[in-house]
Tab-separated table of C-alpha atoms and ligand atoms in Angstrom:
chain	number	residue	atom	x	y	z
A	1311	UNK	CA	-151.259	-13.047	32.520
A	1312	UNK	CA	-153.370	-16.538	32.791
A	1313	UNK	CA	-152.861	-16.772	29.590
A	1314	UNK	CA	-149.216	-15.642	29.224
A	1315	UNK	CA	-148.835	-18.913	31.953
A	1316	UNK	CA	-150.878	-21.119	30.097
A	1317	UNK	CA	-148.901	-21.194	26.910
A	1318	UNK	CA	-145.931	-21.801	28.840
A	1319	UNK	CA	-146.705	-25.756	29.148
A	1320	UNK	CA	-146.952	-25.362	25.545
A	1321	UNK	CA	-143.624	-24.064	24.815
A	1322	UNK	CA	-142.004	-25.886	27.197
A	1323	UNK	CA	-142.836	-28.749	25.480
A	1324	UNK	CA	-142.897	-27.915	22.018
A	1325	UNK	CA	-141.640	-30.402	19.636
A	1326	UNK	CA	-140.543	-27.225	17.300
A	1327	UNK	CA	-138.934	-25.793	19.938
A	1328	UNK	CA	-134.561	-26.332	18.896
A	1329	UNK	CA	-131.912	-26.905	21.368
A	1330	UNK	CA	-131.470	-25.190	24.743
A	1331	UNK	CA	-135.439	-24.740	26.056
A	1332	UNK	CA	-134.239	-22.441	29.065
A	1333	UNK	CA	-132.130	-20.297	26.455
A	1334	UNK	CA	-135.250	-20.150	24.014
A	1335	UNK	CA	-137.590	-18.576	27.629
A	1336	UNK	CA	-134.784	-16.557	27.813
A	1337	UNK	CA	-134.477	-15.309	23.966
A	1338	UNK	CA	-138.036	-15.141	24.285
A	1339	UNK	CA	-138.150	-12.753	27.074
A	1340	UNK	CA	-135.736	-9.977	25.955
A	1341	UNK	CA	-137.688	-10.144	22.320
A	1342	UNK	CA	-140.755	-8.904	24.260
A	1343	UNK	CA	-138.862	-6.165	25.405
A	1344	UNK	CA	-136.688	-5.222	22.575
A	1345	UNK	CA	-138.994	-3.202	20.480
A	1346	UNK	CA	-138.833	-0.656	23.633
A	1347	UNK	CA	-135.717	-0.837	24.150
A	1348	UNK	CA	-134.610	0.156	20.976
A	1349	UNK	CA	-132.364	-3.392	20.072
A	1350	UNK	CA	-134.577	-3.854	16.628
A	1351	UNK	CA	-133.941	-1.825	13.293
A	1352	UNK	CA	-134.420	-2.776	9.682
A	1353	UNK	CA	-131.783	-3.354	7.257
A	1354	UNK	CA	-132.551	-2.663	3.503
A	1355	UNK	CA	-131.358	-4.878	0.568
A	1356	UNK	CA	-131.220	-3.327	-2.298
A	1357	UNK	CA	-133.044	-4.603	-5.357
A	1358	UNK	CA	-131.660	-3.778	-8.331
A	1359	UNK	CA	-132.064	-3.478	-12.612
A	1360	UNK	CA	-129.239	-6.258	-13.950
A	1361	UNK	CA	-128.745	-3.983	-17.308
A	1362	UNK	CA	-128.728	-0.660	-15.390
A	1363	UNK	CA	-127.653	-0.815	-11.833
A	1364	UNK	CA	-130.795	1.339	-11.431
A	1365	UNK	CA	-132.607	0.870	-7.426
A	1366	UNK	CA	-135.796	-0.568	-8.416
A	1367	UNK	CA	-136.287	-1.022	-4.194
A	1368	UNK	CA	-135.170	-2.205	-1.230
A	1369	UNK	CA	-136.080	-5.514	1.048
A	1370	UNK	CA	-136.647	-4.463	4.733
A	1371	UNK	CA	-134.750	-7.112	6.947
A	1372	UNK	CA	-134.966	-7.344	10.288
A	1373	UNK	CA	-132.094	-7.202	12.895
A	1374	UNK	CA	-131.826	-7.596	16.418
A	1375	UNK	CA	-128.953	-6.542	18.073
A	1376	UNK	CA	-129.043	-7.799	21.593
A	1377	UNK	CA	-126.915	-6.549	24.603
A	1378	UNK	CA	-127.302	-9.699	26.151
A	1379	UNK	CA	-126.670	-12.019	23.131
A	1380	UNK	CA	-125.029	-10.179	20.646
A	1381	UNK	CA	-126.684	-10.150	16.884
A	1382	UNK	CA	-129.362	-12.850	16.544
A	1383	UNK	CA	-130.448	-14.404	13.373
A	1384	UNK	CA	-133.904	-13.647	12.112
A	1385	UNK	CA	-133.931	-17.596	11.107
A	1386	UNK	CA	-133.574	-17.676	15.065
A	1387	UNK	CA	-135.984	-15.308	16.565
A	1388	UNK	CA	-138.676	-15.379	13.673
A	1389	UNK	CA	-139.583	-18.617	14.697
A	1390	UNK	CA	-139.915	-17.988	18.084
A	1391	UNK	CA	-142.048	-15.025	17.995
A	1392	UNK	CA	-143.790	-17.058	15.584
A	1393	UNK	CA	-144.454	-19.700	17.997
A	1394	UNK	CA	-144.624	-17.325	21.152
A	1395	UNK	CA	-147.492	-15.250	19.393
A	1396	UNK	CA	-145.344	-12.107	19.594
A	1397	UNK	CA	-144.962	-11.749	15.620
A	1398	UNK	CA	-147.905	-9.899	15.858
A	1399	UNK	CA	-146.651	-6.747	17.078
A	1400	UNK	CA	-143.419	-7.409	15.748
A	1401	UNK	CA	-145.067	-7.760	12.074
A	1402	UNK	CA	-146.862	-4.398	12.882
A	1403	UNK	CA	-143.903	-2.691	13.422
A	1404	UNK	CA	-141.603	-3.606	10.674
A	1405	UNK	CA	-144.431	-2.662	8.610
A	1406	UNK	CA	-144.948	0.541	10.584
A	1407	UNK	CA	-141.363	1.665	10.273
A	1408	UNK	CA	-140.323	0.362	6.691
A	1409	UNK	CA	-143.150	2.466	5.538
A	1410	UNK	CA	-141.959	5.807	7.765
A	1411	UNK	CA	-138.441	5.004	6.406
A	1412	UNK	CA	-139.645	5.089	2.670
A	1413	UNK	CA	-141.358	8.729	3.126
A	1414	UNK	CA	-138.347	9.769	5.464
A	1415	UNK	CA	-136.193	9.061	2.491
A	1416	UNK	CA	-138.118	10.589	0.058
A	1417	UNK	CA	-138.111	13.675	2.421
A	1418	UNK	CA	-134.229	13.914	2.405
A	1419	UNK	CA	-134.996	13.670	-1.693
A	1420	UNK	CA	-134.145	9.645	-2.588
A	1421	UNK	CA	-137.198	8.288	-3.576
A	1422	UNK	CA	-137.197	4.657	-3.718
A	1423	UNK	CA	-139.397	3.237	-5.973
A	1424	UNK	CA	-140.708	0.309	-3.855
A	1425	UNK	CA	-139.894	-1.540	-0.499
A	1426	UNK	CA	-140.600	-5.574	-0.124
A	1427	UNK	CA	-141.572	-6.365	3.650
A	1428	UNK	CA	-141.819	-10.121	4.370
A	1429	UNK	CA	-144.904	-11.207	6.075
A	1430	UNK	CA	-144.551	-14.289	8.164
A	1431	UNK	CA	-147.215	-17.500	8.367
A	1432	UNK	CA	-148.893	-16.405	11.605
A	1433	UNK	CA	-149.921	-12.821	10.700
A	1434	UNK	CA	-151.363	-13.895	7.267
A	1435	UNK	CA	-153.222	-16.518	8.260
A	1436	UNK	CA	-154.500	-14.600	10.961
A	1437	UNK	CA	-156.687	-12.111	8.415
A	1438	UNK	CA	-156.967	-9.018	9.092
A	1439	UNK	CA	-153.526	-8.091	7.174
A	1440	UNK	CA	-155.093	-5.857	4.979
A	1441	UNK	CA	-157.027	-3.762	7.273
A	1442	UNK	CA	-153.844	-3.321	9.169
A	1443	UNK	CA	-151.479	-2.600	6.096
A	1444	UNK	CA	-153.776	0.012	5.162
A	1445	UNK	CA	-153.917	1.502	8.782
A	1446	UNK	CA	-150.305	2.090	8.231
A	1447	UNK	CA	-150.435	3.361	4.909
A	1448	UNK	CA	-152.914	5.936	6.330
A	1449	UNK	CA	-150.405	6.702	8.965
A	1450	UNK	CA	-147.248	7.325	7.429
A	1451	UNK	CA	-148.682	8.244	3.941
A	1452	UNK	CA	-147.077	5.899	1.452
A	1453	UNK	CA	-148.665	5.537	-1.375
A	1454	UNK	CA	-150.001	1.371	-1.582
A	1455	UNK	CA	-148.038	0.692	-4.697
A	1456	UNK	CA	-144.582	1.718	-3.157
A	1457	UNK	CA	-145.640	-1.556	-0.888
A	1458	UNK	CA	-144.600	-4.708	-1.729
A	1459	UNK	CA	-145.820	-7.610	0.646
A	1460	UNK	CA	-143.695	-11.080	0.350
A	1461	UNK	CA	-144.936	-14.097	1.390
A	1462	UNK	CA	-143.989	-17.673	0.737
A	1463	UNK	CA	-144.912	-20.221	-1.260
A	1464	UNK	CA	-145.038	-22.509	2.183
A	1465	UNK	CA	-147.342	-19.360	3.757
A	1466	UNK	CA	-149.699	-19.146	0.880
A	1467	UNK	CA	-150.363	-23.046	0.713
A	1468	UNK	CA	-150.388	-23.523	4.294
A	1469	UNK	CA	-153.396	-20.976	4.769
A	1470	UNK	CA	-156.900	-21.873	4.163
A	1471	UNK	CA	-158.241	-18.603	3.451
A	1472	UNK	CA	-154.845	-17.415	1.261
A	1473	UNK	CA	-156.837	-16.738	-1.951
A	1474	UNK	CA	-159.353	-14.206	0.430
A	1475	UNK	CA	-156.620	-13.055	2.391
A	1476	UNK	CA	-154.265	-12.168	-0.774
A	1477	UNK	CA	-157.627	-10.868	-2.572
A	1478	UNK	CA	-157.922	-7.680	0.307
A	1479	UNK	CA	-154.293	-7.327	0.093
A	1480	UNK	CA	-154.888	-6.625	-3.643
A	1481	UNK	CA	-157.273	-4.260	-2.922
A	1482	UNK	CA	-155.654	-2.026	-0.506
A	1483	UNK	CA	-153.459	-1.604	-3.368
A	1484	UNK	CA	-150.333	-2.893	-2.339
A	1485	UNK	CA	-148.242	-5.232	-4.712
A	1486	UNK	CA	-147.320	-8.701	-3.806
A	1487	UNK	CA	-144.390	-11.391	-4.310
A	1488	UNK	CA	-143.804	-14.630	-3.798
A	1489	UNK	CA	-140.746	-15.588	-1.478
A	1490	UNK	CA	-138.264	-18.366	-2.066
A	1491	UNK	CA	-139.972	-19.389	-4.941
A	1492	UNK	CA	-139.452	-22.371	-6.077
A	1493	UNK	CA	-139.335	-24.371	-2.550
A	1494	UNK	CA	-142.836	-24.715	-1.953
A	1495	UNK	CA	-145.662	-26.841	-3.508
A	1496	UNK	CA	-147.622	-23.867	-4.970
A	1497	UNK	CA	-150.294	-25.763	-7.821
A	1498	UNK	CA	-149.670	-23.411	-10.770
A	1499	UNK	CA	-153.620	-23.966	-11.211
A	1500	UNK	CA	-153.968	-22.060	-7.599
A	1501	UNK	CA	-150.784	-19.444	-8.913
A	1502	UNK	CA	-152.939	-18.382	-11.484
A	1503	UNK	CA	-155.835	-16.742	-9.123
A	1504	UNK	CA	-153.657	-15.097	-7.358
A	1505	UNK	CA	-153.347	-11.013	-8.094
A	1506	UNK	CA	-149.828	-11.245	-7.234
A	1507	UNK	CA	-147.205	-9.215	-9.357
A	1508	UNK	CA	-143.676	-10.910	-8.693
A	1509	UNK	CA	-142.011	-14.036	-8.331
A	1510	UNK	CA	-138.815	-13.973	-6.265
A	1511	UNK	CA	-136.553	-17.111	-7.324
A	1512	UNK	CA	-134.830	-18.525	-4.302
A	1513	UNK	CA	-131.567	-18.199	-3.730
A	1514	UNK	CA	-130.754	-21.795	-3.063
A	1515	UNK	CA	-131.206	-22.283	-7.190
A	1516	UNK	CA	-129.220	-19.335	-7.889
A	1517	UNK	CA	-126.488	-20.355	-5.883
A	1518	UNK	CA	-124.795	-22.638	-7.799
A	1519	UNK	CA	-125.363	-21.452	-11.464
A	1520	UNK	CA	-123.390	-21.833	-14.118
A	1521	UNK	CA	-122.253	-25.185	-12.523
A	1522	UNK	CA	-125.644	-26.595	-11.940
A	1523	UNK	CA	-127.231	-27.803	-14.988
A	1524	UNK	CA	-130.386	-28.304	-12.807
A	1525	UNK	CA	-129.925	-24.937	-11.008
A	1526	UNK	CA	-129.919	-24.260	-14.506
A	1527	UNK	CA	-133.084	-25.335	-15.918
A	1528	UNK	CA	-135.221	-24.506	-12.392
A	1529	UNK	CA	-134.210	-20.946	-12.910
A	1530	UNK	CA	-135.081	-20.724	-16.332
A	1531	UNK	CA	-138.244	-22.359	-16.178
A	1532	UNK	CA	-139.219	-20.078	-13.382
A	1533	UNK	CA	-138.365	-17.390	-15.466
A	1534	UNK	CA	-140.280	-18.425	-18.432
A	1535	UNK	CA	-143.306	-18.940	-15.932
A	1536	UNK	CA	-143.082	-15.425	-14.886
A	1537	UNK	CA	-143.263	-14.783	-18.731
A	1538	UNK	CA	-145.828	-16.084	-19.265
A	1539	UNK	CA	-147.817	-15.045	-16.842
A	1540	UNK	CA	-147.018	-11.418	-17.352
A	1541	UNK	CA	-145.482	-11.719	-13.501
A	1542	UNK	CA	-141.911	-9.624	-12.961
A	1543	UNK	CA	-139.088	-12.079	-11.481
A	1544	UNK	CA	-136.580	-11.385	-9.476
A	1545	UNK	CA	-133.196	-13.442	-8.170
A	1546	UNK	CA	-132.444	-13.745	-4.751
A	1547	UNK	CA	-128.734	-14.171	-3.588
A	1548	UNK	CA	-126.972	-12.992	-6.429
A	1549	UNK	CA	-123.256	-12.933	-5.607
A	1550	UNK	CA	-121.586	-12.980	-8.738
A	1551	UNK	CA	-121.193	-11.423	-12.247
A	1552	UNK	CA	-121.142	-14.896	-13.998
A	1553	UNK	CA	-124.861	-15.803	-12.538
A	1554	UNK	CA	-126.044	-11.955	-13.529
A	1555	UNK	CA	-124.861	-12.763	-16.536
A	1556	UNK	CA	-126.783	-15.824	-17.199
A	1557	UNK	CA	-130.080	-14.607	-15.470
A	1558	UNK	CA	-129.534	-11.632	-18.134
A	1559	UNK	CA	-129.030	-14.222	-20.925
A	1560	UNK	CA	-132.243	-15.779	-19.718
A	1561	UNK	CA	-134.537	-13.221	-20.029
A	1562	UNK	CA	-134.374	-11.885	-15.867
A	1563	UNK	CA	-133.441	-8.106	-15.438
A	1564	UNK	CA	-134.322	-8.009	-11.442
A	1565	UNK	CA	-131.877	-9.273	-8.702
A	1566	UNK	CA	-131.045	-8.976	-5.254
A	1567	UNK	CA	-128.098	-9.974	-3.584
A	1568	UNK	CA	-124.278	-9.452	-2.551
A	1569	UNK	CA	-122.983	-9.050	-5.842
A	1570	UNK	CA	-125.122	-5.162	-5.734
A	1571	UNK	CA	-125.298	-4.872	-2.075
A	1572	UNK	CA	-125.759	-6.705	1.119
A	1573	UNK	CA	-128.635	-5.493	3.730
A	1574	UNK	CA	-127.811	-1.583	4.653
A	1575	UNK	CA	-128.742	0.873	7.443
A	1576	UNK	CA	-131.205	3.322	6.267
A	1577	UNK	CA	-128.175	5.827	6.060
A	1578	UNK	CA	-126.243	3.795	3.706
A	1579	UNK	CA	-128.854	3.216	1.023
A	1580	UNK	CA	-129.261	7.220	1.437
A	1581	UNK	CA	-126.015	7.641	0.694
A	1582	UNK	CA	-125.151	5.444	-2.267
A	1583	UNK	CA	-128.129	6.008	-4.225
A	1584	UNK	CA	-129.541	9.943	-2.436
A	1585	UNK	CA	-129.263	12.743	-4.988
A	1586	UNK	CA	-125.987	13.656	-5.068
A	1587	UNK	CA	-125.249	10.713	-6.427
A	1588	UNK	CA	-127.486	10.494	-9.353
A	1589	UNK	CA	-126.706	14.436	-10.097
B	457	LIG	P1	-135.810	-13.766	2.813
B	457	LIG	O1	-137.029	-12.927	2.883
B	457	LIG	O2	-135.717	-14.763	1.726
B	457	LIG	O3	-134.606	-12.719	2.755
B	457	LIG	C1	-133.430	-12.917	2.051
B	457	LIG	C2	-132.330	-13.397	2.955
B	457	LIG	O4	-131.206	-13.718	2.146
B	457	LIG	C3	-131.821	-12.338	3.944
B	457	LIG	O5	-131.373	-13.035	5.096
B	457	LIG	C4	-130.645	-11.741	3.202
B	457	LIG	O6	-129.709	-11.122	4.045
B	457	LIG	C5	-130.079	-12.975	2.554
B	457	LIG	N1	-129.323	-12.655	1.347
B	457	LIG	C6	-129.563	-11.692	0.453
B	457	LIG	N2	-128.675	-11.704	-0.555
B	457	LIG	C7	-127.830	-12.712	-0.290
B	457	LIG	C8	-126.670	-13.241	-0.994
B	457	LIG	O7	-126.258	-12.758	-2.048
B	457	LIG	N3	-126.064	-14.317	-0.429
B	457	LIG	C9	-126.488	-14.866	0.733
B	457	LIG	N4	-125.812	-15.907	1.223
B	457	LIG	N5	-127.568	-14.396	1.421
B	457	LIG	C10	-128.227	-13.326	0.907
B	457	LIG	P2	-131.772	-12.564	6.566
B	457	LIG	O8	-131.787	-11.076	6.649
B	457	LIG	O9	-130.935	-13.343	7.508
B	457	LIG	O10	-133.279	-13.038	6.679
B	457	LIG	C11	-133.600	-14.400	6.645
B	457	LIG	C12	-135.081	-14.600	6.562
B	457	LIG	O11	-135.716	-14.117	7.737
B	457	LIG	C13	-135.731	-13.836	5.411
B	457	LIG	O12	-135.585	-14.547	4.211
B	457	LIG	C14	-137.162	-13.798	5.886
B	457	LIG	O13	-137.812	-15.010	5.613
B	457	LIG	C15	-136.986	-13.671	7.378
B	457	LIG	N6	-137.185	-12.261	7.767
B	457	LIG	C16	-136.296	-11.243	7.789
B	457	LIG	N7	-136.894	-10.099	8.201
B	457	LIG	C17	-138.199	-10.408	8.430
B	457	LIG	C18	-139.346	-9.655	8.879
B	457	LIG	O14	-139.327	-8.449	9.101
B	457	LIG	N8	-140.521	-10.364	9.020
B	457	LIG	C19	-140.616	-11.692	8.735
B	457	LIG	N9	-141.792	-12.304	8.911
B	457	LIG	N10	-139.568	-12.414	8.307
B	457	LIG	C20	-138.373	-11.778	8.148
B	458	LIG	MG1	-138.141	-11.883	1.608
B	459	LIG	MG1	-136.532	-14.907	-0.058
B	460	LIG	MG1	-134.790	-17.197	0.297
């Protein structure tokens, strides 16, 4: 409770904090309380095969519905619980329930290859991640490669024990990608000691291919990076058939976005790619 009062000064005060500071206590007090009341879920993206159309997995997302302020952004309430400390438990249950959804699919007979759950700045840098992620594994009895942890570029530079931290990750088993790709200041030199598997390319270079000739060129040399690094990449925020296309052309199978299916409820993904479907 002391403590709970001490940050408060903090917060108050923060310079991060944006806009209304009485609506952010507010926000911040019905998050606390949403996981128990039920007003969080997970939406899943699909991730698809370019070529094929074939599920290769799904991105958990998280939503908050609130009864008090409608749908809220997870570029909203991230940050806070970010700053408020509450991302911790959060984290632990995104993880906890993207992992029960996976082997509640499987039991109604869709098995989906792999789910991506984002992992934010202040539970990676806390360590500890990988004792936690297996913990759940234990628990709901995924198997570690059906895991895929994303974390940013921004995450991975900003941490000073990344290369440790990333290191037990890889040895619990579970795969890992690198978010937004392309935004950050990653050194290829440090890339290169990573054990990560996947580069995701950011959306905000996909966006406005085959117009941008610079788009254009970042894509492609990200792609030819993966390459050559034997890592798989995948595009974020595909919305149309012409930028397939070209991420085709250009050597990338993987993508993620509109153009095969905007974030789902659990029941959805079931239904559009469950067995009936591929009998
Ligand atoms: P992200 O991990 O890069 O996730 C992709 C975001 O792009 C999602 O936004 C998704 O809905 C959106 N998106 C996907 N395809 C398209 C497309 O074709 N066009 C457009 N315009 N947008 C597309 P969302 O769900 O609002 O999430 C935003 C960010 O919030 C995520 O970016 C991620 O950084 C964070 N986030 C979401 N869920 C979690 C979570 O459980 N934990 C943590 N730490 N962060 C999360
Ligand atoms: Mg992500
Ligand atoms: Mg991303
Ligand atoms: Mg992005």
């Amino acid at each position: 409770q002391a403590k709970a009062r001490g940050r408060n000064g903090y917060r108050f005060y923060a310079p991060a904090m944006s806009g209304d500071g009485e609506l952010r206590l507010r926000m911040e007090a019905l998050l606390r309380r949403a996981i128990d009341k039920d007003e969080i879920h997970l939406a899943y993206q699909p991730q698809v095969e370019i070529d094929s159309g074939r599920l290769i997995g799904v991105e958990a997302l998280l939503r908050w519905n609130s009864p008090e302020l409608g749908q809220v952004a997870p570029s909203s309430f991230i940050p806070l619980a970010e700053d408020t400390g509450f991302i911790g438990q959060l984290g632990q249950w995104v993880l906890q329930e993207a992992c029960r959804q996976m082997v509640a699919w499987e039991a109604r007979g869709l098995a989906v290859p792999k789910i991506a759950v984002n992992l934010s700045v202040r539970q990676f840098e806390r360590g500890g991640m990988a004792a936690a992620v297996a913990g759940v594994l234990q628990d709901t009895g995924l198997a570690p490669q059906r895991l895929q942890l994303e974390v940013t570029e921004s995450v991975i530079m900003n941490t000073g024990d990344a290369l440790q931290y990333v290191n037990d990750l890889h040895a619990v088993g579970v795969c890992l990608a690198i978010d937004d790709f392309g935004t950050g200041y990653s050194s290829l030199a440090y890339l290169k000691q990573l054990p990560v598997q996947t580069l995701k390319i950011d959306r905000s270079f996909i966006k406005d291919i085959p117009q941008d000739p610079d788009d254009e060129a970042i894509a492609i040399a990200i792609i030819q990076l993966g390459k050559s690094m034997n890592l798989s990449v995948i595009a974020e925020g595909v919305e149309r058939e012409d930028q397939a296309a070209f991420l085709l052309r250009h050597g990338c199978n993987l993508a993620q976005g509109y153009l095969y299916g905007k974030p789902l409820a659990h029941g959805e993904i079931l239904a559009r790619w469950g067995v009936e479907q591929n009998a």
